[in-house]
Coordinates of C-alpha atoms in Angstrom, one line a residue:
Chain A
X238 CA -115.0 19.1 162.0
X239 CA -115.5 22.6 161.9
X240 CA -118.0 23.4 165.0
X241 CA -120.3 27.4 164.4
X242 CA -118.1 28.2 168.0
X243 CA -115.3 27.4 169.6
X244 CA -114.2 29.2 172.2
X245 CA -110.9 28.7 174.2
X246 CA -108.8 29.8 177.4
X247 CA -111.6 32.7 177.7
X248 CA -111.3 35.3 180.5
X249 CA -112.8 38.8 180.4
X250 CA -112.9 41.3 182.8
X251 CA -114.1 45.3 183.5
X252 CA -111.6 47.6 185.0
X253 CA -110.0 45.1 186.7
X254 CA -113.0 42.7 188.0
X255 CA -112.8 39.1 186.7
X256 CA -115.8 38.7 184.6
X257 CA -115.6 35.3 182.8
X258 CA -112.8 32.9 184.0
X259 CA -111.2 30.2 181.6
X260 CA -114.0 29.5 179.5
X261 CA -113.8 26.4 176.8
X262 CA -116.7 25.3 174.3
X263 CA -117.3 23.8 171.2
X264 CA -120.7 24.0 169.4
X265 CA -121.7 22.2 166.3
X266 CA -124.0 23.9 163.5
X267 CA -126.7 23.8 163.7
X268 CA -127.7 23.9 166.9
X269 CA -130.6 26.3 169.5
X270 CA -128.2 27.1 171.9
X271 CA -129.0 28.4 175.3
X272 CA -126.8 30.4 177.3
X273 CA -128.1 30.6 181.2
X274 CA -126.9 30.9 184.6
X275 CA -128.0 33.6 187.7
X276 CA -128.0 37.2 187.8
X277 CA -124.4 38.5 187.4
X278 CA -123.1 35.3 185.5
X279 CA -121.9 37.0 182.9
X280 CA -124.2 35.9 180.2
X281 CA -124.2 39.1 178.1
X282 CA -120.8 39.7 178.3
X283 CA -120.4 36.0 177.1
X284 CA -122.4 36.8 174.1
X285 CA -120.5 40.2 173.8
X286 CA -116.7 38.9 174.3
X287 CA -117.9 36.0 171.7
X288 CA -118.6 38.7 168.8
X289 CA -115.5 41.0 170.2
X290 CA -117.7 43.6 171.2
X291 CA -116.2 44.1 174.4
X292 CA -112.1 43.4 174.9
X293 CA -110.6 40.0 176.3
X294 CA -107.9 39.7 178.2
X295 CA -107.5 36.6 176.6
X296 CA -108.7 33.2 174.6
X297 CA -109.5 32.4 171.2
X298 CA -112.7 32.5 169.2
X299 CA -113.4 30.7 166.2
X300 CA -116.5 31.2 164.4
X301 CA -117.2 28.5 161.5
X302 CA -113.2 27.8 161.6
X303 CA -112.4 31.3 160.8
X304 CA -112.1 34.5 163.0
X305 CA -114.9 36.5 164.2
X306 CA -113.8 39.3 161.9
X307 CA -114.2 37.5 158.8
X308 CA -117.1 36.0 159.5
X309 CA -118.9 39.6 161.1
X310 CA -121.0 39.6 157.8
X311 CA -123.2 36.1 158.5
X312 CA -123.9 36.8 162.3
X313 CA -127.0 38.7 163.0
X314 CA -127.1 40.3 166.5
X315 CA -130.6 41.2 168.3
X316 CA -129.3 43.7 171.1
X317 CA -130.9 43.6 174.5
X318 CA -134.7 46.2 174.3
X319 CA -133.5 48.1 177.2
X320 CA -129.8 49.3 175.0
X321 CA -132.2 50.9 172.3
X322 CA -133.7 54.3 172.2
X323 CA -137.3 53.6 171.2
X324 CA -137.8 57.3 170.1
X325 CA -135.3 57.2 167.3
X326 CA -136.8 58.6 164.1
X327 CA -137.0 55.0 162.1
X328 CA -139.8 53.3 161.0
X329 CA -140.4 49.7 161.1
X330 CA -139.1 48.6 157.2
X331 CA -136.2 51.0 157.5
X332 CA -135.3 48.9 161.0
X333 CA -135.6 45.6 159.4
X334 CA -133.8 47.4 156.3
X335 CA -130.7 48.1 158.5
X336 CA -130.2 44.0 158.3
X337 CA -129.2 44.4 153.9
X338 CA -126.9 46.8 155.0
X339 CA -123.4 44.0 156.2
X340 CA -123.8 42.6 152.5
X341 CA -124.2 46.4 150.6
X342 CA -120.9 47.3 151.7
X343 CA -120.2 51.1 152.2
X344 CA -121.2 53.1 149.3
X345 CA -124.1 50.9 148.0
X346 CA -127.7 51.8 148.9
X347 CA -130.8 49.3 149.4
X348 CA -132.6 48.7 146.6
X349 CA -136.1 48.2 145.7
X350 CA -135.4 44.3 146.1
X351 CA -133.7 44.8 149.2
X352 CA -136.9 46.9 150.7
X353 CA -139.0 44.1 149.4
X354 CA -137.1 41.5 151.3
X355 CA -137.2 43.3 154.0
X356 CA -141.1 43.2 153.7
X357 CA -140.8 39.6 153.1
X358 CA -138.9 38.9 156.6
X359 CA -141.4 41.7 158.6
X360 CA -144.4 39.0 157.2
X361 CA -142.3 35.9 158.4
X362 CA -142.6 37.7 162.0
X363 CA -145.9 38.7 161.6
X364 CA -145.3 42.3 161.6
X365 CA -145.9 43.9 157.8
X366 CA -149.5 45.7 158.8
X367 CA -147.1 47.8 161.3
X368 CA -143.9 48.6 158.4
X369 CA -144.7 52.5 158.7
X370 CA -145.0 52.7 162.3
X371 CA -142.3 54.5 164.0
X372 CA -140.7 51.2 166.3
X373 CA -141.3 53.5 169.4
X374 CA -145.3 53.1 169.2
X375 CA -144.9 48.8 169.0
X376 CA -145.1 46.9 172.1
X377 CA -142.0 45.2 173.5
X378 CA -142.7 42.0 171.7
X379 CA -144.0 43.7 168.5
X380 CA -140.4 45.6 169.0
X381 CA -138.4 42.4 169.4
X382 CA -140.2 40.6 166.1
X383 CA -139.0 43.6 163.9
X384 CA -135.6 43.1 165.2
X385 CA -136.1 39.3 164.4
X386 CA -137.1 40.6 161.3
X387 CA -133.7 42.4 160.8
X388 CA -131.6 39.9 161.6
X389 CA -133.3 37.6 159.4
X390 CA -132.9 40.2 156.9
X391 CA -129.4 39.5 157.0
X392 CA -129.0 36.5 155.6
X393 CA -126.4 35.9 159.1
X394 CA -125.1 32.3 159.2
X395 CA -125.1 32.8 163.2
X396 CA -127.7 34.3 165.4
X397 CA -127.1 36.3 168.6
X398 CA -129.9 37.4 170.6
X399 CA -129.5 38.7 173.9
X400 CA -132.6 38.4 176.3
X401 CA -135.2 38.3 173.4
X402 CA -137.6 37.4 175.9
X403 CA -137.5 39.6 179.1
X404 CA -141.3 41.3 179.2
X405 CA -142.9 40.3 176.6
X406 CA -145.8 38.9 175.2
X407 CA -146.8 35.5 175.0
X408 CA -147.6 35.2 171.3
X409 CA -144.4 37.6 170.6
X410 CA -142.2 34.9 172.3
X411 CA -143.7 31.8 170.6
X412 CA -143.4 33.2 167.1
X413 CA -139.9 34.3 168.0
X414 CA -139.1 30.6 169.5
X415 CA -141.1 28.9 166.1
X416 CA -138.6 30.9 164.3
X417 CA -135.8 30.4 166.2
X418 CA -136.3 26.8 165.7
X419 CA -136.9 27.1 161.7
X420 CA -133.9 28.4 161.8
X421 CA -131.8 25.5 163.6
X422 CA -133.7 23.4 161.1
X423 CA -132.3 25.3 158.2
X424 CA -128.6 24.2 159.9
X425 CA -128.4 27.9 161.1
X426 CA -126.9 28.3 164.4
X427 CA -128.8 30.2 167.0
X428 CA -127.3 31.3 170.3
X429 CA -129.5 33.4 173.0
X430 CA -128.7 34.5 176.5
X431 CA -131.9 33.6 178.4
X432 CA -132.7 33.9 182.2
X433 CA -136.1 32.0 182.6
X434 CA -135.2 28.6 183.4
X435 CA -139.1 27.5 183.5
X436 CA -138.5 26.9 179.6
X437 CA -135.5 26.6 178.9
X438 CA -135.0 22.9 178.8
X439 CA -138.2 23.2 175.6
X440 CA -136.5 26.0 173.9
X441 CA -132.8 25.0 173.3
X442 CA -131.1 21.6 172.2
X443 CA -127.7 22.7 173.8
X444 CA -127.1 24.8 177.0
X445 CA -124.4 26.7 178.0
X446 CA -124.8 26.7 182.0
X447 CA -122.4 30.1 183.5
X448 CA -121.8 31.5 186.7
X449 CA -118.5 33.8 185.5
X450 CA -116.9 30.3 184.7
X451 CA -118.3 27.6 183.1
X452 CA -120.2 25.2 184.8
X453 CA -121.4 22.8 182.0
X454 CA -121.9 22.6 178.3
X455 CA -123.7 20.1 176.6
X456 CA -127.0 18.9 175.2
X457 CA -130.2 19.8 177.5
X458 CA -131.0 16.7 178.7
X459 CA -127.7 16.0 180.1
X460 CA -127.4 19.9 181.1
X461 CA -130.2 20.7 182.8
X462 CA -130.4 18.4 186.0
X463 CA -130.9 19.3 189.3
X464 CA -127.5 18.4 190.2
X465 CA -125.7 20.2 187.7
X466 CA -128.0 22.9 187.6
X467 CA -127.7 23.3 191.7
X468 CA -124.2 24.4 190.8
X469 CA -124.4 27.3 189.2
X470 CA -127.3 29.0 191.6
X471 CA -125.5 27.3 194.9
X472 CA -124.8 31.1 196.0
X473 CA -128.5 32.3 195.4
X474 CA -129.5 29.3 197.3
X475 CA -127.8 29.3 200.2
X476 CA -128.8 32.8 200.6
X477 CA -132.3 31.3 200.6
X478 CA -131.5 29.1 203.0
X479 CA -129.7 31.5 205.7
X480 CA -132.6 33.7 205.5
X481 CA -135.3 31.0 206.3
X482 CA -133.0 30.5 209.4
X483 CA -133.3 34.1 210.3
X484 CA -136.9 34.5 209.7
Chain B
X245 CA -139.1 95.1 150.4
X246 CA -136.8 97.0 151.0
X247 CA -134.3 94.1 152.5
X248 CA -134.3 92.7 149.1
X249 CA -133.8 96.1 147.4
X250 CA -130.8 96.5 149.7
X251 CA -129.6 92.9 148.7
X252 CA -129.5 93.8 145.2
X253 CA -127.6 96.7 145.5
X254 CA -125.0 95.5 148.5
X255 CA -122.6 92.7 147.6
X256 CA -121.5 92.4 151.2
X257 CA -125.4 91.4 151.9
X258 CA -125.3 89.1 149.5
X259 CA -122.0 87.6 150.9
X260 CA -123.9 87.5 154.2
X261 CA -126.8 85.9 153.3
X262 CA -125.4 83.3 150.7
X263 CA -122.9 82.3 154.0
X264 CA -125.5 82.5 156.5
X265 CA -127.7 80.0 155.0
X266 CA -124.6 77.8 154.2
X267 CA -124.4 77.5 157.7
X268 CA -127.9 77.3 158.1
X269 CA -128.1 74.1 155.8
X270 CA -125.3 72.3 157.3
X271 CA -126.1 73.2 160.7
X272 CA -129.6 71.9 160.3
X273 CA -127.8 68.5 159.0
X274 CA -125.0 67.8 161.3
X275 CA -127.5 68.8 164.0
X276 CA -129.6 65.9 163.6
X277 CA -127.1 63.6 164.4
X278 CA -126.2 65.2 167.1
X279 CA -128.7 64.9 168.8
X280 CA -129.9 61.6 167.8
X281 CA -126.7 60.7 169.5
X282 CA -127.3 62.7 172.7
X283 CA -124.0 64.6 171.7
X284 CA -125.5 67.9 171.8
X285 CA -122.8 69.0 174.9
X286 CA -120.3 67.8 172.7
X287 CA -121.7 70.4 170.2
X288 CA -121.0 72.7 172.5
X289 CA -118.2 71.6 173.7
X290 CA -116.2 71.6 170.1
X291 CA -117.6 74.8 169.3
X292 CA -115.9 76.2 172.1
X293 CA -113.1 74.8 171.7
X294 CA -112.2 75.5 168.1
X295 CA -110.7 79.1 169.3
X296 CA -107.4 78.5 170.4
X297 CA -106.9 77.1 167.0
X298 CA -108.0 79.8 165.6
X299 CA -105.9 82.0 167.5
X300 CA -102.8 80.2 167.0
X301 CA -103.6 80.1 163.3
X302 CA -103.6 83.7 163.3
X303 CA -100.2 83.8 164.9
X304 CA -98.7 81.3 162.4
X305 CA -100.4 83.2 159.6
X306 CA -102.1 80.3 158.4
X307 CA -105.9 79.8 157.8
X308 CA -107.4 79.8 160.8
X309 CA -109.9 76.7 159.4
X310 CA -106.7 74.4 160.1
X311 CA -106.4 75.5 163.5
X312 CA -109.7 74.7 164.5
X313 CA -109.9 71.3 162.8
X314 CA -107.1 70.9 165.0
X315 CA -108.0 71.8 168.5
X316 CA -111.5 70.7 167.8
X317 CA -110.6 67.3 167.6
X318 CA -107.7 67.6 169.8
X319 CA -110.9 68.2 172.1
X320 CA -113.1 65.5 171.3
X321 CA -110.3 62.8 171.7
X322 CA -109.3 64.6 175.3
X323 CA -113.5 64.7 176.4
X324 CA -113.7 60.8 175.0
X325 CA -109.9 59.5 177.0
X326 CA -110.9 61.3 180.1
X327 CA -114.3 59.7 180.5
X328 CA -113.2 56.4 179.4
X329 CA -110.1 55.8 181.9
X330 CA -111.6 57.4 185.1
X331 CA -114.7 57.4 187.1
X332 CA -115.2 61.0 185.4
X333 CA -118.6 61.0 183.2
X334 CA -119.1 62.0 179.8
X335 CA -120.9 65.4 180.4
X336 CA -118.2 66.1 183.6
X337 CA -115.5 65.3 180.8
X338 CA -116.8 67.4 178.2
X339 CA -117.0 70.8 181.1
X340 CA -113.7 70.5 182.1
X341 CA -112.2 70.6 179.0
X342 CA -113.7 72.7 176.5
X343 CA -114.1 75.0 179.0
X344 CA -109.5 74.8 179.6
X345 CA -109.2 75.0 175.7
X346 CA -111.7 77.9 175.6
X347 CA -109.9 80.0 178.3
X348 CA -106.5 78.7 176.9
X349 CA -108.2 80.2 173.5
X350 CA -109.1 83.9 174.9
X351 CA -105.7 84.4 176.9
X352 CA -104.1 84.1 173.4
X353 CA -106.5 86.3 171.3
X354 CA -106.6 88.7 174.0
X355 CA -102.3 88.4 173.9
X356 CA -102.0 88.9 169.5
X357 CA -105.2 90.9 168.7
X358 CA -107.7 93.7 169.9
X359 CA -110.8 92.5 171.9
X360 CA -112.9 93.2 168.6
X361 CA -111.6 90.6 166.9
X362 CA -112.5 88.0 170.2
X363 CA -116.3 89.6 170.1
X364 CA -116.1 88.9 166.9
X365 CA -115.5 85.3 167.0
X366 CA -117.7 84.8 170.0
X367 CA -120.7 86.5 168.5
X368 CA -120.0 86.6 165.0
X369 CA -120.1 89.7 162.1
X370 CA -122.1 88.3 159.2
X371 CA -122.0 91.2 157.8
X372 CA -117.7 92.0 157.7
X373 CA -118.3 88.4 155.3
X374 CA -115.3 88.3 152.9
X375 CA -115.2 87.0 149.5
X376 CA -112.5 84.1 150.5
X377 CA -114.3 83.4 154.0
X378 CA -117.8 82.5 151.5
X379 CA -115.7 80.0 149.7
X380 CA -114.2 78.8 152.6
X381 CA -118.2 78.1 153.6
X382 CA -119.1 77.3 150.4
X383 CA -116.5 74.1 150.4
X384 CA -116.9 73.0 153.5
X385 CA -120.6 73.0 153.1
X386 CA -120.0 70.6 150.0
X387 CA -117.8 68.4 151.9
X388 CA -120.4 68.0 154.8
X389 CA -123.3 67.1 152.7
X390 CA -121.3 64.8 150.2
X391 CA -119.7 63.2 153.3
X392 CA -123.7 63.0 155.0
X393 CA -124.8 61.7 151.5
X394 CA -121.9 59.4 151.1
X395 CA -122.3 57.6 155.1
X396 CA -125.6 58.2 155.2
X397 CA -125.9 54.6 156.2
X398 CA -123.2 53.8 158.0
X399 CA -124.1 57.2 160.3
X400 CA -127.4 56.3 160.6
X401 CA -127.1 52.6 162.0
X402 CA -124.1 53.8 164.0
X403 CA -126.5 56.5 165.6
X404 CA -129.7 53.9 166.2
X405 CA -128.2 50.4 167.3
X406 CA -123.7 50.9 167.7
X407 CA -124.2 47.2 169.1
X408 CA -125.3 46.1 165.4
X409 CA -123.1 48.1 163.5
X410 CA -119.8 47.4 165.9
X411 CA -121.2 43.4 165.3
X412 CA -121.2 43.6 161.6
X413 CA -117.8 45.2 161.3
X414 CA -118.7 49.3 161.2
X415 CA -115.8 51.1 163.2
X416 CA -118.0 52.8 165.2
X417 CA -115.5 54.8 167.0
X418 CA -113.6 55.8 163.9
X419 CA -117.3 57.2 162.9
X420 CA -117.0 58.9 166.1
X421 CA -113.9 61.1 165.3
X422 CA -115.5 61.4 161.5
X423 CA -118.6 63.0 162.8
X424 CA -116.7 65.0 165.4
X425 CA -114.2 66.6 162.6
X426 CA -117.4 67.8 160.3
X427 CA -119.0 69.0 163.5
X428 CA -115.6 71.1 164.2
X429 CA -115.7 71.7 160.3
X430 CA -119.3 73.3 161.1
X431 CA -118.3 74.9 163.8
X432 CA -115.9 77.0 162.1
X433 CA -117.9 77.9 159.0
X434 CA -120.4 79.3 161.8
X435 CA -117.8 81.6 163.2
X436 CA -118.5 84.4 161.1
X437 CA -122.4 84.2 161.0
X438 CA -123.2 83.3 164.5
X439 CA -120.1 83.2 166.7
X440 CA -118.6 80.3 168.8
X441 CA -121.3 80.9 171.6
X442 CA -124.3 80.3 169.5
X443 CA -123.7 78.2 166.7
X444 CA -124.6 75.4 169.3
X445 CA -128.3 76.8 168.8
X446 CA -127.8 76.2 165.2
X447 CA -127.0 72.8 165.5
X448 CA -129.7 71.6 168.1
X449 CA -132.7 73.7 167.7
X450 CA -133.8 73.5 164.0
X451 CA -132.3 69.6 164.2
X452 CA -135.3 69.5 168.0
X453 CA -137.2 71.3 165.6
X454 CA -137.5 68.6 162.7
X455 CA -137.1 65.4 165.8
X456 CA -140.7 67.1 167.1
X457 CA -142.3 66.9 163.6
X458 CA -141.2 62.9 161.7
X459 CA -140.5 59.6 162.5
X460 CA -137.8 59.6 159.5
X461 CA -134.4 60.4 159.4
X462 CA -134.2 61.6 156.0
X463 CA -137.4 63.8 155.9
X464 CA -135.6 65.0 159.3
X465 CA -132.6 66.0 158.2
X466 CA -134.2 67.9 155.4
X467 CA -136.9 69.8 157.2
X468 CA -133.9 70.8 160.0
X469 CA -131.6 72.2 157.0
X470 CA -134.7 74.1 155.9
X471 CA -135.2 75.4 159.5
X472 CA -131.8 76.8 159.4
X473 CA -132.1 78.4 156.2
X474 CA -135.4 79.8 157.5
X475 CA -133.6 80.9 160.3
X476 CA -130.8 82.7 158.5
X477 CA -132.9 84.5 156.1
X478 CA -135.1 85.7 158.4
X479 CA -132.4 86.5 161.4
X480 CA -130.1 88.5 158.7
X481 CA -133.1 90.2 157.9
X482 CA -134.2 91.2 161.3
X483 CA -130.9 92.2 162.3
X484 CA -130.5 94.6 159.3
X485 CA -133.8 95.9 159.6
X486 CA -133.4 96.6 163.5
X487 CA -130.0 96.9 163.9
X488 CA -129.1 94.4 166.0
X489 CA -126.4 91.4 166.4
X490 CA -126.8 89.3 163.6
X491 CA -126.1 85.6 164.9
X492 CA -128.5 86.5 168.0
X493 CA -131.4 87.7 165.0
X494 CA -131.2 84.2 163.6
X495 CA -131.0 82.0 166.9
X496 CA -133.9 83.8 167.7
X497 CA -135.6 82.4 164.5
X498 CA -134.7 79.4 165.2
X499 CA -136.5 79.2 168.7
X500 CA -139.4 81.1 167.5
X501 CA -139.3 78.1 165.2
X502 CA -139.1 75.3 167.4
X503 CA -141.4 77.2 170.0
X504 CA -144.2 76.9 167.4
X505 CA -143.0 72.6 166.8
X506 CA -143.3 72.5 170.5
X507 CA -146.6 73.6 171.1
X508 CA -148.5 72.8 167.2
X509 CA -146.6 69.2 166.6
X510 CA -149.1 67.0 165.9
X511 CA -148.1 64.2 167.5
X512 CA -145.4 65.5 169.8
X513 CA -147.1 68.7 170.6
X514 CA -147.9 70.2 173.8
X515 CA -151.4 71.6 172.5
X516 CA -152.9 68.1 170.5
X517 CA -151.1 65.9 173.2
X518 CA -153.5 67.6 175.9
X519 CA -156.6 67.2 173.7
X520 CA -155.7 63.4 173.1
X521 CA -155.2 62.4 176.7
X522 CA -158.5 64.4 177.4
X523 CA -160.2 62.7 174.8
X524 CA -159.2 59.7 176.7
X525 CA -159.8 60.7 179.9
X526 CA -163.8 61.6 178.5
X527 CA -164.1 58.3 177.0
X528 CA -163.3 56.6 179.9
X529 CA -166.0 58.6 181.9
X530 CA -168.5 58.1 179.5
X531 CA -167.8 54.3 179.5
X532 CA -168.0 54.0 183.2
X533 CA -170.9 55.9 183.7
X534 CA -173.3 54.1 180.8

């Protein structure tokens, strides 16, 4: 069996401060996979250690059985709206356009079929009557479809989306879940860092509960109890609870 | 009239402006990347820093392009070591050091040659152009725009989203060093026409230019090589016509150029901006009152 992640003896940390602490998963294909926890759990830098983005101190990743570096190709990853600069001189279909670029290779440019895909992705999100906008005059949900868009563009095998849906729009975020979930029905996987837990137990068919170690993996319905749950915002809580007793 | 009568007749004019808007072009080009990626200290910072290469090349008897390369980069990989292992910040990083290589830079010009030769190099003497020192901008021009052709898209998803291209598999920080060695190769093609001191205006003004007036890239980079082309014609020509410093004519140009973006733009403008948010500010009255 060959799972889309598996992830072992994990730890991470920045200048010295433990970030993630022995973490061990495996995911099958084909899976919506949430990744949640509190504030400060380290979800991002889960989702950034996973790709290699940011160093390890130490653990193995295996994407599809292979390492991440030969598989960089097939995984598509929408970066978080506030790490872009929104006045960059790029129109929408060049944005989406950036996703042909992994399987063109250094010296090959996009083509007319390539631009026309492109198109053809920027329509699956709902976005072609904006292509020629510059993406600094969308909304925040307009902004996140086009970069939907581009990772669709790119054919990825694996998905990585890192808080997709932090102040958006309401129709922005169910087009991007109804694609999210066409996607898992395609057998793509599909892993996102989300912080709303009001929805996650709809959105995702696995979760990947974090406070810098792991609390629980596993399907939602087995993931997302109270119990379980309560363990991974325990400190948040019982701040709650002192400050009732001060008040 | 005249200017072009004089061009005919002079081959060191011709020299000067054939170099000039060499510099011009890849100024304008390199520019827009810097800025896109908020390097435009860094600009500065190289550009400072290529003259104790220059001066130790002069010593060794070498060209002095090789000693420039050299310190140039030396500087950028200093700037980016010092800001990543200590609490120091980029901009912090990048004035402590060029600033060291540039005085390091002065002590030894001021040691092996005359203080001409330093005023030179700080301000530039379009018009003392020689034959070998056009080739040298001549080539290095061709390497910058076949190299901007070449990594066109690897430098421009680098610049807009480093996340995606470090994901896919771009070295991004190799792209970094890349970009910083044809900035140092700009710099030193500018010595001559502009100087060390301003050739930082010739990379960020007619590139702030061009950002004020598209929302593409490519029409951007072409419209701030033509700013700097503008610039150099017209700056050569005011300084032979009035007599004064040449790189200081052209800057000038350039400002006058980007002064005139600033204000006309029309969408990033300071003059239509103020008529659209009063055209909103009137609709909204009239709404309320009806």
């Amino acid at each position: 069996m060959t799972y889309a992640m598996s992830v072992q003896n994990l730890f991470v940390s920045y200048h010295g401060n433990e970030a993630l602490r022995n973490i061990n998963f495996n995911i099958e294909k084909g899976n919506l996979v949430g990744i949640i926890g509190p504030n400060g759990a380290g979800k991002s830098t889960l989702l950034k250690s996973l790709l290699e983005l940011i160093p390890k101190d130490q653990g193995t990743v295996v994407v599809f059985g292979k390492s991440i570096n030969e598989m960089r190709k097939k995984i598509a990853y929408v970066p978080q709206r506030s790490d872009m600069d929104w006045t960059f001189p790029i129109s929408v279909i060049d944005t989406v356009l950036l996703g042909t670029y992994p399987s063109l290779g250094v010296f090959r440019r996009p083509k007319k079929k390539h631009r026309e895909w492109s198109y053809h992705c920027l329509e699956k999100v709902g976005m072609e009557k904006f292509s020629q906008r510059q993406i600094g005059e969308l909304s925040g949900g307009q902004q996140q479809r086009v970069f939907l868009a581009r990772a669709l563009a790119q054919k990825a095998d694996l998905f990585c989306l890192d808080e997709p849906f932090v102040g958006i729009d309401i129709t922005s975020e169910e087009t991007i879940v109804r694609i999210l979930k066409e996607l898992r029905d395609e057998g793509k996987s599909v892993f996102v860092v989300h912080h709303d837990l009001s929805k996650a137990n709809t959105y995702f068919d696995e979760l990947i509960l974090l406070n810098k170690e792991l609390i629980d993996v596993g399907p939602v319905s087995e993931v997302f109890r109270p119990e379980i749950m309560m363990k991974a915002y325990e400190s948040q809580l019982t701040f709650m609870k002192q400050n009732e007793v001060t008040v | 009239m005249e200017f072009i009568h004089a061009l005919l007749e002079y081959t060191f004019l011709q020299k000067a402006l054939l170099t000039s808007v060499m510099v011009g072009i890849i100024c304008g080009v390199i520019g827009c990347f810097i800025i896109l990626r908020g390097m435009a200290l860094m600009g500065d910072a190289i550009s400072h820093a290529v003259l104790p290469g220059v001066a130790i090349s002069y010593m060794l008897g070498i060209n002095f392009f090789f000693g420039a390369v050299l310190t140039g980069v030396l500087t950028a990989v200093g700037i980016g070591y010092v800001s990543q292992n200590s609490r120091i910040k980029n901009d912090a990083a990048i004035g402590i050091i060029f600033t060291a290589f540039f005085a390091i830079g002065i002590i030894l010009i001021s040691l092996v040659k005359s203080s001409t030769d330093l005023y030179h190099i700080l301000f530039g003497n379009v018009l003392a152009v020689r034959t070998s020192d056009m080739w040298i901008t001549l080539v290095i021009g061709i390497i910058i725009l076949a190299a901007v052709y070449f990594f066109y898209k690897e430098l421009l998803v680098s610049s807009f989203d480093p996340t995606m291209s470090a994901a896919y598999g771009l070295p991004n920080r190799l792209i970094h060093y890349f970009l910083m060695t044809l900035l140092t190769m700009v710099t030193v093609a500018s010595l001559q026409t502009v100087g060390v001191i301003l050739v930082v205006a010739m990379l960020i003004t007619p590139a702030a230019t061009a950002y004020l007036l598209t929302n593409r890239l490519s029409v951007m980079i072409f419209m701030s090589a033509a700013f700097g082309a503008i610039s150099a014609i017209f700056g050569l020509f005011l300084s032979l016509i009035y007599n004064v410093a040449s790189g200081a004519a052209i800057v000038l140009v350039s400002a006058f150029l980007f002064t005139l973006a600033f204000l006309f733009s029309p969408k990033q403008g300071v003059l239509f901006r103020t008529i659209r948010a009063r055209k909103v500010k009137s609709a909204l009255r009239d709404k309320s009152y009806s």
